[in-house]
CSV table of C-alpha atoms in Angstrom, one decimal:
chain,number,residue,atom,x,y,z
A,13,UNK,CA,-7.9,30.4,-4.5
A,14,UNK,CA,-7.7,30.0,-8.3
A,15,UNK,CA,-11.4,29.5,-8.9
A,16,UNK,CA,-11.5,25.9,-10.1
A,17,UNK,CA,-13.5,23.2,-8.4
A,18,UNK,CA,-14.1,19.5,-9.1
A,19,UNK,CA,-17.0,17.2,-8.2
A,20,UNK,CA,-17.4,14.7,-6.9
A,21,UNK,CA,-14.3,14.7,-4.8
A,22,UNK,CA,-14.5,11.0,-3.9
A,23,UNK,CA,-16.5,8.3,-5.6
A,24,UNK,CA,-16.6,4.5,-5.5
A,25,UNK,CA,-18.3,2.9,-8.5
A,26,UNK,CA,-18.7,-0.6,-10.0
A,27,UNK,CA,-17.1,-1.9,-13.1
A,28,UNK,CA,-19.1,-1.2,-16.2
A,29,UNK,CA,-21.0,1.8,-14.9
A,30,UNK,CA,-20.7,5.3,-16.4
A,31,UNK,CA,-19.1,8.0,-14.4
A,32,UNK,CA,-18.9,11.7,-15.0
A,33,UNK,CA,-16.5,14.1,-13.3
A,34,UNK,CA,-17.2,17.8,-13.4
A,35,UNK,CA,-14.7,20.6,-13.5
A,36,UNK,CA,-16.0,24.1,-13.0
A,37,UNK,CA,-14.0,27.4,-13.2
A,38,UNK,CA,-15.0,30.9,-12.6
A,39,UNK,CA,-12.0,32.6,-14.3
A,40,UNK,CA,-13.2,32.5,-17.9
A,41,UNK,CA,-10.0,30.8,-19.0
A,42,UNK,CA,-9.9,29.3,-22.4
A,43,UNK,CA,-7.7,26.2,-21.8
A,44,UNK,CA,-8.8,23.4,-19.5
A,45,UNK,CA,-7.3,19.9,-18.9
A,46,UNK,CA,-8.1,16.6,-17.4
A,47,UNK,CA,-5.2,14.6,-15.9
A,48,UNK,CA,-4.9,11.4,-14.1
A,49,UNK,CA,-2.1,10.7,-11.6
A,50,UNK,CA,-0.8,7.3,-10.7
A,51,UNK,CA,2.2,6.1,-8.8
A,52,UNK,CA,5.2,5.7,-11.2
A,53,UNK,CA,3.4,7.5,-14.0
A,54,UNK,CA,3.1,11.0,-12.8
A,55,UNK,CA,0.5,13.3,-14.3
A,56,UNK,CA,-0.8,12.0,-17.6
A,57,UNK,CA,-3.0,14.1,-19.9
A,58,UNK,CA,-6.4,12.5,-20.8
A,59,UNK,CA,-8.1,15.3,-22.8
A,60,UNK,CA,-7.8,19.0,-23.0
A,61,UNK,CA,-10.0,21.8,-24.3
A,62,UNK,CA,-9.0,25.1,-26.0
A,63,UNK,CA,-12.5,26.6,-26.1
A,64,UNK,CA,-16.2,25.8,-26.1
A,65,UNK,CA,-16.8,22.6,-28.1
A,66,UNK,CA,-13.0,22.5,-28.9
A,67,UNK,CA,-11.4,19.5,-27.4
A,68,UNK,CA,-8.6,17.1,-28.2
A,69,UNK,CA,-7.1,13.9,-27.0
A,70,UNK,CA,-4.1,13.6,-24.6
A,71,UNK,CA,-1.8,10.7,-24.2
A,72,UNK,CA,-4.2,8.4,-22.3
A,73,UNK,CA,-7.6,9.1,-23.8
A,74,UNK,CA,-8.9,5.6,-24.4
A,75,UNK,CA,-12.0,4.9,-22.4
A,76,UNK,CA,-12.6,8.6,-21.7
A,77,UNK,CA,-14.7,11.3,-23.4
A,78,UNK,CA,-15.1,15.0,-22.6
A,79,UNK,CA,-17.5,17.8,-23.3
A,80,UNK,CA,-17.3,21.5,-23.0
A,81,UNK,CA,-20.6,23.2,-23.8
A,82,UNK,CA,-19.8,26.3,-21.7
A,83,UNK,CA,-16.5,28.0,-20.9
A,84,UNK,CA,-16.8,27.3,-17.2
A,85,UNK,CA,-17.5,23.6,-17.3
A,86,UNK,CA,-15.4,20.7,-18.6
A,87,UNK,CA,-16.8,17.3,-18.1
A,88,UNK,CA,-14.9,14.0,-18.1
A,89,UNK,CA,-16.9,10.8,-18.7
A,90,UNK,CA,-15.9,7.2,-18.3
A,91,UNK,CA,-18.4,5.4,-20.4
A,92,UNK,CA,-17.9,2.1,-18.8
A,93,UNK,CA,-15.6,2.2,-15.8
A,94,UNK,CA,-12.8,-0.4,-15.5
A,95,UNK,CA,-10.6,-1.1,-12.5
A,96,UNK,CA,-7.6,0.3,-14.4
A,97,UNK,CA,-9.4,3.7,-14.2
A,98,UNK,CA,-9.1,3.7,-10.5
A,99,UNK,CA,-7.0,6.8,-10.0
A,100,UNK,CA,-7.0,10.4,-8.8
A,101,UNK,CA,-8.2,12.8,-11.5
A,102,UNK,CA,-7.1,16.4,-11.6
A,103,UNK,CA,-8.7,19.1,-13.6
A,104,UNK,CA,-6.6,22.1,-14.5
A,105,UNK,CA,-6.8,25.4,-16.4
A,106,UNK,CA,-4.3,27.9,-17.6
A,107,UNK,CA,-4.4,31.6,-16.9
A,108,UNK,CA,-1.6,33.4,-18.5
A,109,UNK,CA,1.4,31.1,-18.1
A,110,UNK,CA,0.2,29.6,-14.8
A,111,UNK,CA,-1.5,26.3,-14.5
A,112,UNK,CA,-4.1,26.0,-11.7
A,113,UNK,CA,-5.4,22.7,-10.5
A,114,UNK,CA,-8.6,21.6,-8.9
A,115,UNK,CA,-8.3,19.7,-5.6
A,116,UNK,CA,-8.7,16.3,-7.3
A,117,UNK,CA,-11.3,13.6,-7.6
A,118,UNK,CA,-10.5,10.2,-6.1
A,119,UNK,CA,-12.2,7.5,-8.1
A,120,UNK,CA,-12.3,3.8,-7.1
A,121,UNK,CA,-13.7,1.3,-9.5
A,122,UNK,CA,-14.5,-2.0,-7.8
B,5,UNK,CA,14.7,9.5,-23.7
B,6,UNK,CA,11.7,11.0,-21.8
B,7,UNK,CA,10.7,14.5,-22.7
B,8,UNK,CA,11.1,15.7,-19.2
B,9,UNK,CA,13.2,13.8,-16.7
B,10,UNK,CA,13.7,14.3,-12.9
B,11,UNK,CA,15.6,12.3,-10.3
B,12,UNK,CA,12.7,10.7,-8.3
B,13,UNK,CA,14.7,10.7,-5.1
B,14,UNK,CA,13.8,10.5,-2.3
B,15,UNK,CA,16.1,13.2,-1.1
B,16,UNK,CA,16.5,13.0,2.7
B,17,UNK,CA,18.1,16.1,4.2
B,18,UNK,CA,18.3,17.6,7.7
B,19,UNK,CA,16.7,20.9,8.6
B,20,UNK,CA,18.8,23.8,7.5
B,21,UNK,CA,20.4,22.0,4.6
B,22,UNK,CA,20.7,23.2,1.1
B,23,UNK,CA,19.3,20.9,-1.6
B,24,UNK,CA,19.2,21.2,-5.3
B,25,UNK,CA,17.0,19.4,-7.9
B,26,UNK,CA,17.6,19.3,-11.7
B,27,UNK,CA,15.1,18.7,-14.5
B,28,UNK,CA,16.2,18.0,-18.1
B,29,UNK,CA,14.0,18.5,-21.1
B,30,UNK,CA,14.4,17.2,-24.7
B,31,UNK,CA,12.7,19.8,-26.8
B,32,UNK,CA,15.0,22.7,-27.4
B,33,UNK,CA,12.1,24.9,-28.6
B,34,UNK,CA,10.4,24.7,-25.1
B,35,UNK,CA,9.1,28.1,-24.2
B,36,UNK,CA,8.3,28.2,-20.5
B,37,UNK,CA,9.3,26.4,-17.4
B,38,UNK,CA,7.9,26.0,-14.0
B,39,UNK,CA,8.4,24.2,-10.6
B,40,UNK,CA,5.3,22.9,-8.9
B,41,UNK,CA,5.0,21.6,-5.4
B,42,UNK,CA,2.7,18.7,-4.5
B,43,UNK,CA,1.9,17.5,-1.0
B,44,UNK,CA,0.6,14.0,-0.4
B,45,UNK,CA,-3.0,13.6,-1.6
B,46,UNK,CA,-3.2,17.3,-2.7
B,47,UNK,CA,-3.1,19.0,-6.0
B,48,UNK,CA,0.1,20.5,-7.5
B,49,UNK,CA,0.6,24.1,-6.7
B,50,UNK,CA,2.8,26.6,-8.5
B,51,UNK,CA,6.1,27.2,-6.6
B,52,UNK,CA,7.7,29.4,-9.1
B,53,UNK,CA,8.2,30.1,-12.8
B,54,UNK,CA,11.7,29.8,-14.2
B,55,UNK,CA,13.0,32.8,-16.1
B,56,UNK,CA,16.0,32.9,-18.5
B,57,UNK,CA,18.0,35.0,-16.2
B,58,UNK,CA,17.3,33.0,-13.1
B,59,UNK,CA,15.0,34.1,-10.3
B,60,UNK,CA,14.8,33.9,-6.6
B,61,UNK,CA,11.9,33.8,-4.2
B,62,UNK,CA,13.0,33.8,-0.6
B,63,UNK,CA,14.9,30.6,0.1
B,64,UNK,CA,14.1,29.2,-3.4
B,65,UNK,CA,16.2,29.9,-6.5
B,66,UNK,CA,15.3,28.6,-10.0
B,67,UNK,CA,17.7,28.6,-13.0
B,68,UNK,CA,17.4,27.8,-16.6
B,69,UNK,CA,20.3,26.5,-18.7
B,70,UNK,CA,19.1,26.4,-22.3
B,71,UNK,CA,22.4,25.2,-23.8
B,72,UNK,CA,22.3,22.1,-21.7
B,73,UNK,CA,18.5,21.9,-21.6
B,74,UNK,CA,17.9,21.7,-17.9
B,75,UNK,CA,16.3,23.7,-15.2
B,76,UNK,CA,17.2,23.6,-11.5
B,77,UNK,CA,15.6,24.4,-8.2
B,78,UNK,CA,17.7,25.3,-5.1
B,79,UNK,CA,16.3,25.3,-1.7
B,80,UNK,CA,18.3,26.9,1.1
B,81,UNK,CA,17.9,26.5,4.8
B,82,UNK,CA,15.4,23.7,4.4
B,83,UNK,CA,12.4,23.6,6.7
B,84,UNK,CA,10.3,20.6,7.7
B,85,UNK,CA,7.4,22.1,5.8
B,86,UNK,CA,9.4,21.9,2.6
B,87,UNK,CA,8.9,18.1,2.6
B,88,UNK,CA,6.9,17.4,-0.6
B,89,UNK,CA,7.2,16.3,-4.2
B,90,UNK,CA,8.6,18.9,-6.6
B,91,UNK,CA,7.4,18.7,-10.2
B,92,UNK,CA,9.0,20.2,-13.2
B,93,UNK,CA,6.8,21.2,-16.1
B,94,UNK,CA,7.7,22.5,-19.5
B,95,UNK,CA,5.5,24.3,-21.9
B,96,UNK,CA,6.0,23.4,-25.6
B,97,UNK,CA,5.5,25.8,-28.4
B,98,UNK,CA,2.4,25.8,-30.5
B,99,UNK,CA,-1.2,26.7,-30.1
B,100,UNK,CA,-2.3,23.8,-28.1
B,101,UNK,CA,-0.2,24.8,-25.1
B,102,UNK,CA,1.2,21.3,-24.5
B,103,UNK,CA,2.5,20.9,-21.0
B,104,UNK,CA,5.0,18.2,-20.3
B,105,UNK,CA,5.4,17.1,-16.7
B,106,UNK,CA,8.2,15.4,-14.9
B,107,UNK,CA,7.4,12.5,-12.5
B,108,UNK,CA,8.6,14.6,-9.6
B,109,UNK,CA,11.4,14.6,-7.0
B,110,UNK,CA,10.5,13.6,-3.5
B,111,UNK,CA,12.0,15.6,-0.7
B,112,UNK,CA,11.9,14.7,3.0
B,113,UNK,CA,13.4,17.3,5.4
B,114,UNK,CA,14.2,15.6,8.8
B,115,UNK,CA,14.5,17.3,12.2
């Protein structure tokens, strides 16, 4: 296993509530990513990080924020969840030239 | 034109068949190329990297054509367990390690 885990794996939340997804890695890799994957859109980058406290926006960052206070943890926050944010969220990290993914977090906003 | 394009399929093939997928990319400065496999409701997993000279791993062969800006994946002697979505990903140059993903090609291998 690549040493990257996500939590929670499944969550149902109500519109307007804040949600935080956690990504944890044990490989001391510098680069980490948050993607969402939806039918017809494939994997879309939300935010990424290239080091502690160094983050940048991806192509679908609106409505999301991230934080990376430690190398091993990369948090994704939905400040006020909307139904359009119902999706599966994948965290990833790069080691060398290989991208490793977490198992995904299935989020449903009702 | 999308930065990375794949034929979505689905490709329906019988067991034992040979099947090939292509993936085209638009940035000629792209540095690295990969094929990932994704099973339903699972995370993508690395199938193989694609090297300039082409590379083979068992029944799988990957090739890169820089002049025409595409990569290919060939699967020989298809197995039922090869049924999945195959994602092409391209690494762009630069310090931010921008990864561009294709939408994937769906393969169904039938008995």
